[in-house]
């Protein structure tokens, strides 16, 4: 899945510190909300991806790679793709995703928001 296609999805799980306005997860969460996407926050608000009460289209990892790997190992939810933000990647995480054929890209949703996002709040 390419970044343009990711930005066409509707339900996002942002994994990271979504309550601290200095953190990228916060900026991504609020950027998605401003454009009308449905966003669930995991890390500081929900403990697990499994706590999300609906289907997820995109999981955005904006968290330390060790914590991201742990959350992905625990994840029982279906999803279309994972976005691994810069700094959230590790050899172990990529190996885990590749071994299980889980779809992912390494990219930035802030770029996706600025280039591809349409205002869905209309």
XYZ file of C-alpha atoms in Angstrom:
122
model
C 0.000 0.000 0.000
C 1.334 3.446 -0.883
C 0.972 6.572 1.271
C -1.685 7.999 -1.070
C -3.835 4.862 -0.651
C -3.300 4.938 3.111
C -4.701 8.462 3.254
C -7.846 7.209 1.479
C -8.658 4.960 4.467
C -10.997 6.023 7.283
C -10.104 4.461 10.662
C -6.628 5.002 12.130
C -4.958 3.751 15.304
C -2.170 6.113 16.347
C 0.249 4.337 18.670
C 2.374 6.605 20.838
C 2.143 9.573 23.185
C -0.999 11.254 21.880
C -1.524 13.451 24.960
C 1.740 15.463 24.885
C 1.483 18.268 22.315
C 5.275 18.130 21.788
C 5.149 14.545 20.470
C 4.634 13.503 16.862
C 1.873 11.039 17.793
C -0.130 13.976 19.192
C 0.440 16.024 16.027
C -0.543 13.090 13.804
C -3.657 12.308 15.846
C -4.886 15.893 15.758
C -3.971 16.324 12.091
C -6.066 13.268 11.231
C -8.971 14.475 13.381
C -8.893 17.932 11.768
C -9.248 16.301 8.353
C -12.209 14.202 9.507
C -10.585 10.796 9.987
C -11.698 8.488 12.797
C -8.765 8.082 15.211
C -8.114 5.763 18.155
C -5.123 6.441 20.408
C -3.047 3.586 21.818
C -0.218 3.976 24.285
C -1.303 6.719 26.665
C -5.083 6.487 26.139
C -5.813 2.849 25.271
C -3.425 0.155 26.494
C -3.716 -2.158 23.491
C -4.786 -2.233 19.861
C -7.205 -4.955 20.982
C -9.066 -2.344 23.078
C -10.278 -0.562 19.929
C -14.000 -1.384 19.594
C -14.143 -1.389 15.790
C -12.207 -2.485 12.731
C -8.955 -0.624 12.047
C -7.801 0.376 8.582
C -4.346 1.743 9.430
C -2.046 1.314 12.435
C 0.448 4.172 12.789
C 3.461 3.273 14.927
C 4.907 6.418 16.449
C 6.447 4.743 19.475
C 9.752 3.220 20.616
C 10.397 0.122 18.442
C 10.494 -2.259 21.435
C 7.038 -1.121 22.575
C 5.757 -1.161 18.992
C 6.934 -4.734 18.518
C 5.287 -5.784 21.779
C 1.975 -4.181 20.777
C 2.081 -5.800 17.332
C 2.865 -9.223 18.814
C -0.175 -8.806 21.070
C -2.471 -7.471 18.319
C -5.444 -9.665 17.428
C -7.176 -7.024 15.283
C -7.439 -7.105 11.508
C -6.027 -4.109 9.659
C -5.058 -3.111 6.128
C -1.576 -1.657 6.695
C 0.913 -0.404 9.289
C 2.747 2.884 8.894
C 6.090 2.890 10.688
C 7.089 6.464 11.442
C 10.778 7.486 11.313
C 12.423 6.338 14.545
C 9.801 3.661 15.251
C 11.522 1.022 13.114
C 13.915 -1.694 14.193
C 15.373 -4.783 12.571
C 13.373 -6.931 15.008
C 10.072 -5.205 14.200
C 10.622 -5.432 10.447
C 11.631 -9.106 10.726
C 8.487 -9.858 12.754
C 6.228 -8.131 10.218
C 7.976 -9.777 7.259
C 7.826 -13.268 8.815
C 4.057 -12.914 9.221
C 3.510 -11.193 5.875
C 1.905 -8.215 7.627
C 1.564 -5.223 5.279
C 3.540 -2.127 6.242
C 5.300 0.904 4.882
C 7.962 3.102 6.399
C 6.721 6.641 6.048
C 5.212 9.673 7.710
C 1.516 10.406 8.111
C 2.288 14.117 8.522
C 3.563 14.032 4.936
C 0.488 12.056 3.901
C -1.770 14.621 5.549
C -0.068 17.540 3.813
C 0.073 15.920 0.364
C -2.908 13.569 0.039
C -5.520 14.179 2.739
C -8.832 15.672 1.736
C -11.037 17.347 4.292
C -13.498 14.606 5.261
C -15.266 16.784 7.815
C -17.555 18.299 5.204
